[in-house]
mmCIF file of C-alpha atoms in Angstrom:
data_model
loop_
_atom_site.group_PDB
_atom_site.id
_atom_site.type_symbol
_atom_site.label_atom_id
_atom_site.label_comp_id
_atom_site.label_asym_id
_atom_site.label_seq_id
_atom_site.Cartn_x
_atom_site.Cartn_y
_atom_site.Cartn_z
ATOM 1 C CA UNK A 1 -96.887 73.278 88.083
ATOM 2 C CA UNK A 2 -95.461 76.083 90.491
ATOM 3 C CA UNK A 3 -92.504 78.526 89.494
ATOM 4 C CA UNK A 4 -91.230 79.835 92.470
ATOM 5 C CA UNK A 5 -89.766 83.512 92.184
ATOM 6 C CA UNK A 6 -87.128 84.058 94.911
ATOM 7 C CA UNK A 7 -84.253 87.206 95.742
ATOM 8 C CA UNK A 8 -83.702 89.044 97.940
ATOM 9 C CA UNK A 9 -86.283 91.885 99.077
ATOM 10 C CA UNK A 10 -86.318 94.868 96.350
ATOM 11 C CA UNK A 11 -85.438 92.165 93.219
ATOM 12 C CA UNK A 12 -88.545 92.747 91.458
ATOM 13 C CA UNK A 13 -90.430 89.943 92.065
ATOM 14 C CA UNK A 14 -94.110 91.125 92.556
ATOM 15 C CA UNK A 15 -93.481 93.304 89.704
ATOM 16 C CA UNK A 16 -92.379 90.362 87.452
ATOM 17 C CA UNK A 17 -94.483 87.702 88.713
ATOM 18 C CA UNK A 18 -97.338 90.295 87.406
ATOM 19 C CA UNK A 19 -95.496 90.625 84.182
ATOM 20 C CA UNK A 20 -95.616 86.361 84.304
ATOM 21 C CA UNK A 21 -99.170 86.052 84.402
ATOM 22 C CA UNK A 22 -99.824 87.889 81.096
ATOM 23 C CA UNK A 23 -96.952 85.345 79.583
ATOM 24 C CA UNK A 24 -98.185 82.329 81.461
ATOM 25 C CA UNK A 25 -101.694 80.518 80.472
ATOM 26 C CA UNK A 26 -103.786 79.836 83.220
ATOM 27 C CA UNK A 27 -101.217 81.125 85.604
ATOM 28 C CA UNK A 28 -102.441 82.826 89.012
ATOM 29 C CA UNK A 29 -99.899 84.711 91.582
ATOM 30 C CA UNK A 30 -99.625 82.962 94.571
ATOM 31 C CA UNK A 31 -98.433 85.162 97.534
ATOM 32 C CA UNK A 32 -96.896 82.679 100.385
ATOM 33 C CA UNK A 33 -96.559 85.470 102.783
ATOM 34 C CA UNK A 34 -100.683 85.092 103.577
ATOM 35 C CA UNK A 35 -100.115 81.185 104.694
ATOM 36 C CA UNK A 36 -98.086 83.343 107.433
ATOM 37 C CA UNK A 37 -100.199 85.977 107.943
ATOM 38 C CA UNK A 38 -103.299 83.285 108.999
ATOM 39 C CA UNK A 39 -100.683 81.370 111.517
ATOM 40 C CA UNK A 40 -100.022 84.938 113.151
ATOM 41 C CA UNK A 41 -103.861 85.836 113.342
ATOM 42 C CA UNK A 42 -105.018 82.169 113.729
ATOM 43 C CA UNK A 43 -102.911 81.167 116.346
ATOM 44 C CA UNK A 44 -102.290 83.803 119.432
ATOM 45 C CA UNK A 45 -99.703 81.928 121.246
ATOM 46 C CA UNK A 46 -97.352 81.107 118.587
ATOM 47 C CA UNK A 47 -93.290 81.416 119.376
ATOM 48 C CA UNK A 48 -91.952 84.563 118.714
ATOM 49 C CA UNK A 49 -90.091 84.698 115.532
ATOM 50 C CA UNK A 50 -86.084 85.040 114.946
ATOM 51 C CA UNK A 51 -84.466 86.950 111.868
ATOM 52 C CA UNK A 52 -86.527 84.503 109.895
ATOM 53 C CA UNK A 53 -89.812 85.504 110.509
ATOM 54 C CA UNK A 54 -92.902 83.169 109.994
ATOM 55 C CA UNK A 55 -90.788 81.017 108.132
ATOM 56 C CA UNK A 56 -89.152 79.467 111.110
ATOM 57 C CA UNK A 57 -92.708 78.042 112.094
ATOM 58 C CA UNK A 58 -92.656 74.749 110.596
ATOM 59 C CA UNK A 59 -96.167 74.629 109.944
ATOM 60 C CA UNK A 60 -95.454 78.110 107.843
ATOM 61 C CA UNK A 61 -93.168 75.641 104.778
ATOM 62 C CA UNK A 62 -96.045 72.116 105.069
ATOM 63 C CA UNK A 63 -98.951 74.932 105.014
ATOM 64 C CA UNK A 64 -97.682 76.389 102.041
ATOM 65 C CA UNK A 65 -96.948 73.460 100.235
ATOM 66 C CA UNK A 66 -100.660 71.961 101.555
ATOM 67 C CA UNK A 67 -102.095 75.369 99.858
ATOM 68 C CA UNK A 68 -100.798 75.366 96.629
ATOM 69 C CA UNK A 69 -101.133 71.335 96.215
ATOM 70 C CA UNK A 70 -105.166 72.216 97.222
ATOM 71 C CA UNK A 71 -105.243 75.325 94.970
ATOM 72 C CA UNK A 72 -103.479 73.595 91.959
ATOM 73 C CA UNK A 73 -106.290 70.548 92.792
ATOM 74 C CA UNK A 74 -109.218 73.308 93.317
ATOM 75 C CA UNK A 75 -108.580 75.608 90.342
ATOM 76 C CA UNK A 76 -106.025 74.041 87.670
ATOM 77 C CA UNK A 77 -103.469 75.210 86.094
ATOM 78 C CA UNK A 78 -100.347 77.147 87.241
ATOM 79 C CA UNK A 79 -99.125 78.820 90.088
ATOM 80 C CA UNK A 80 -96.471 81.540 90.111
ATOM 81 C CA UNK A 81 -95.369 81.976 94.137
ATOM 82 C CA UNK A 82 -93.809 85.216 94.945
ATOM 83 C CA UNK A 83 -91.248 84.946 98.148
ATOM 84 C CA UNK A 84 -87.905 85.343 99.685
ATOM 85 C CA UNK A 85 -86.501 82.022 101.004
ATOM 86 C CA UNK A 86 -83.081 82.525 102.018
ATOM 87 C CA UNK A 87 -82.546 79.872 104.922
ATOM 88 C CA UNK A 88 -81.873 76.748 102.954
ATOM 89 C CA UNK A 89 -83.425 74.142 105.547
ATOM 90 C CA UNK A 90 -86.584 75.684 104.715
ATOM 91 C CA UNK A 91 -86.411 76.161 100.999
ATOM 92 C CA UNK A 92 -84.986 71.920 101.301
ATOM 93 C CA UNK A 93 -88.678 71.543 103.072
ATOM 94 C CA UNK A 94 -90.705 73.534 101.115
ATOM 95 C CA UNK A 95 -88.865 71.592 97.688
ATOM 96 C CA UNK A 96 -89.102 68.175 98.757
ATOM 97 C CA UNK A 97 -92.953 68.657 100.043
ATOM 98 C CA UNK A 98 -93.623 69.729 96.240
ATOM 99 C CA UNK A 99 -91.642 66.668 95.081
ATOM 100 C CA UNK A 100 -93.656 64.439 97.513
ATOM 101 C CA UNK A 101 -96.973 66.200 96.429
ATOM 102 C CA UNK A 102 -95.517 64.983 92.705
ATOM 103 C CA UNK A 103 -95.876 69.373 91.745
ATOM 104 C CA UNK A 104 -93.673 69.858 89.267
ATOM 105 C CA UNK A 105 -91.482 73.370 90.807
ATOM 106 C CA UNK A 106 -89.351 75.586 88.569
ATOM 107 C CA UNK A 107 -87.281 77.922 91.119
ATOM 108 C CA UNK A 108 -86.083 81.333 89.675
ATOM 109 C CA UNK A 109 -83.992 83.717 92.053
ATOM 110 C CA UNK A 110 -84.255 87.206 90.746
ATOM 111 C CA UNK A 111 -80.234 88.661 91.041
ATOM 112 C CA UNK A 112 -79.456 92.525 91.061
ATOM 113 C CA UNK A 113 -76.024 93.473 91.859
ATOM 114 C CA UNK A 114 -75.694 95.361 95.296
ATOM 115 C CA UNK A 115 -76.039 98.871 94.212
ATOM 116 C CA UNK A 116 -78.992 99.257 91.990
ATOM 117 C CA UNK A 117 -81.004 96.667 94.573
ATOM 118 C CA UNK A 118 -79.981 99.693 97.213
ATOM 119 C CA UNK A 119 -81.168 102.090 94.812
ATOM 120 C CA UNK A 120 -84.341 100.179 94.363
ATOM 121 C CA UNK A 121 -84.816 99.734 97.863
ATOM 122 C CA UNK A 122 -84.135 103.725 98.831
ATOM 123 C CA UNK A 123 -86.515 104.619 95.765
ATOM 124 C CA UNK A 124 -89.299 102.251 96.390
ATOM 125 C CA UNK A 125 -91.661 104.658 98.727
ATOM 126 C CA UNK A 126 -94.025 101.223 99.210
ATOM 127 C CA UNK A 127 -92.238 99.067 101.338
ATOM 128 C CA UNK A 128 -90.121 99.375 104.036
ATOM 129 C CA UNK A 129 -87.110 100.560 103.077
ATOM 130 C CA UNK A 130 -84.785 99.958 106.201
ATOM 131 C CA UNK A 131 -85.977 96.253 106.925
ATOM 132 C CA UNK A 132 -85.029 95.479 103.335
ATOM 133 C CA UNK A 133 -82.026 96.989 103.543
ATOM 134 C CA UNK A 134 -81.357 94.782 106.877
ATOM 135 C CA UNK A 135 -81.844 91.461 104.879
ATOM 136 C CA UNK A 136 -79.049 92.550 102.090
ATOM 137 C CA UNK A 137 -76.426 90.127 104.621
ATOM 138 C CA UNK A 138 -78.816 87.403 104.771
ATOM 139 C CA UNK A 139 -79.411 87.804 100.806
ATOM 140 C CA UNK A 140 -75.381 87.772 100.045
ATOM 141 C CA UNK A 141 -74.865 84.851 102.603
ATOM 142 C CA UNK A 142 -77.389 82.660 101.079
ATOM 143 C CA UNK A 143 -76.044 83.373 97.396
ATOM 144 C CA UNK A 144 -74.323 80.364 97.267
ATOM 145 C CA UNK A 145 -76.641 77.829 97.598
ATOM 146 C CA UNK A 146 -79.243 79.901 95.868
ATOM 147 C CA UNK A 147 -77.318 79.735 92.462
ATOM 148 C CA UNK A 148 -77.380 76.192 93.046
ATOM 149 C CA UNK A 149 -80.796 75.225 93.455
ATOM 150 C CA UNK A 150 -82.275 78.115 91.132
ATOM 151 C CA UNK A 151 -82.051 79.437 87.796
ATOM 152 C CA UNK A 152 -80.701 83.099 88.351
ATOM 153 C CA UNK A 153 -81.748 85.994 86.733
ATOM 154 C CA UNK A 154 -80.296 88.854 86.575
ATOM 155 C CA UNK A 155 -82.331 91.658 86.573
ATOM 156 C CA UNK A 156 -79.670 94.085 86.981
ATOM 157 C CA UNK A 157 -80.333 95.767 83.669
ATOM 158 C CA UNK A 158 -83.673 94.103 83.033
ATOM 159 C CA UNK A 159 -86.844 95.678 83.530
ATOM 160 C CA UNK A 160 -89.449 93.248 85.150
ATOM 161 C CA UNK A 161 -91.173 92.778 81.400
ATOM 162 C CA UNK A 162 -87.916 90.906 80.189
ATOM 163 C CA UNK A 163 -86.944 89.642 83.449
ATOM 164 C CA UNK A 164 -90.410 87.733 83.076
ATOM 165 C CA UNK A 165 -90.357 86.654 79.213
ATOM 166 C CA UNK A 166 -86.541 85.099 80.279
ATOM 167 C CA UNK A 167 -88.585 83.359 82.655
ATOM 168 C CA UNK A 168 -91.061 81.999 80.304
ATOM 169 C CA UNK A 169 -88.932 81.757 77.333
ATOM 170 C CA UNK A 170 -86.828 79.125 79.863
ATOM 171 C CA UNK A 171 -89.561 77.293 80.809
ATOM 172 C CA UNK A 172 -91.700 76.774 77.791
ATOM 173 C CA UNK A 173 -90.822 73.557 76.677
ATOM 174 C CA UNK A 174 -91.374 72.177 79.757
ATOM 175 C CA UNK A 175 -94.396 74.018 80.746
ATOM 176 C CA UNK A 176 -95.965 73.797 77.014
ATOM 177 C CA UNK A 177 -95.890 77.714 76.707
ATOM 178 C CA UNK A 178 -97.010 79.372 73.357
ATOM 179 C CA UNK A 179 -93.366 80.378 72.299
ATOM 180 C CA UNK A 180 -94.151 83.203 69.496
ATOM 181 C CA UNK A 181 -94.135 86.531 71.689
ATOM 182 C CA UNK A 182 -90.980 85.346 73.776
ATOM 183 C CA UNK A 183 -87.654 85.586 73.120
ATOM 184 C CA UNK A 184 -84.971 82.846 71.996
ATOM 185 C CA UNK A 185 -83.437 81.562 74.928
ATOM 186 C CA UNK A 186 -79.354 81.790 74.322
#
């Protein structure tokens, strides 16, 4: 079983996924970005990516889906994959490869409205802050097809902690969660 956290850059979704794995039995953090930091290294003459980075490299979306069908195979149990997706051709891919591969996928898009995700984003001393800022557009023009492929959460006034038991608290009938230390979903 995969849940796949998406939103925009600055959402909270390494924080939450984190949160997730406490909630989650047998869940491990997948991070989707390393499938497309091997093609970079691995491969010297790759094309040059556009605005969508390694995700326009078709072997990025099969790889990804060929590394968490081999990881759910290898180790078991769940995976929780932690990244932005905002072309839908690729998210399309990357969902019906899952569906082929018979991987059950749960897709959550982490929401904050557009002035506490700039706040985040100005605060957050980590990361960096003007390329997030960039992909705001790309975030708002992929909106609508995001809230219809994805349960949205809001995690406008949600810290990552309840953000993540919404999450799991959503999915535990299907998933066969423990349901005592999460809330009532409404």
């Amino acid at each position: 079983m995969i849940l796949w956290l998406n939103g925009t850059f600055g959402a909270g979704k390494t924080t939450t996924s984190k949160e997730l794995v406490s909630l989650i039995p047998e869940a491990r953090i997948f991070d989707a970005e390393y499938v497309g930091y091997m093609l970079r290294d691995a491969v010297t003459d790759m094309p040059r990516t556009g605005a969508g980075g390694f995700q326009s490299w078709q072997p990025w979306r099969a790889l990804v889906v060929e590394t968490a069908a081999q990881l759910l195979n290898y180790v078991g149990g769940r995976l929780i994959v932690v990244q932005t997706v905002l072309e839908e051709q690729y998210w399309t891919e990357i969902r019906d490869g899952f569906q082929k591969a018979d991987i059950p996928l749960h897709h959550v898009v982490l929401h904050t409205d557009p002035d506490t995700l700039t706040q985040r984003i100005e605060a957050d001393t980590e990361h960096s802050r003007d390329w997030r800022l960039n992909h705001l557009v790309a975030y708002r023009e992929a909106d609508p097809w995001l809230h219809r492929e994805a349960e949205v959460i809001d995690t406008t006034h949600r810290t990552p902690q309840e953000a993540a038991q919404l999450i799991a608290a959503g999915i535990s009938s299907s998933w066969n969660l423990p349901t005592e230390d999460l809330p009532k979903q409404t």
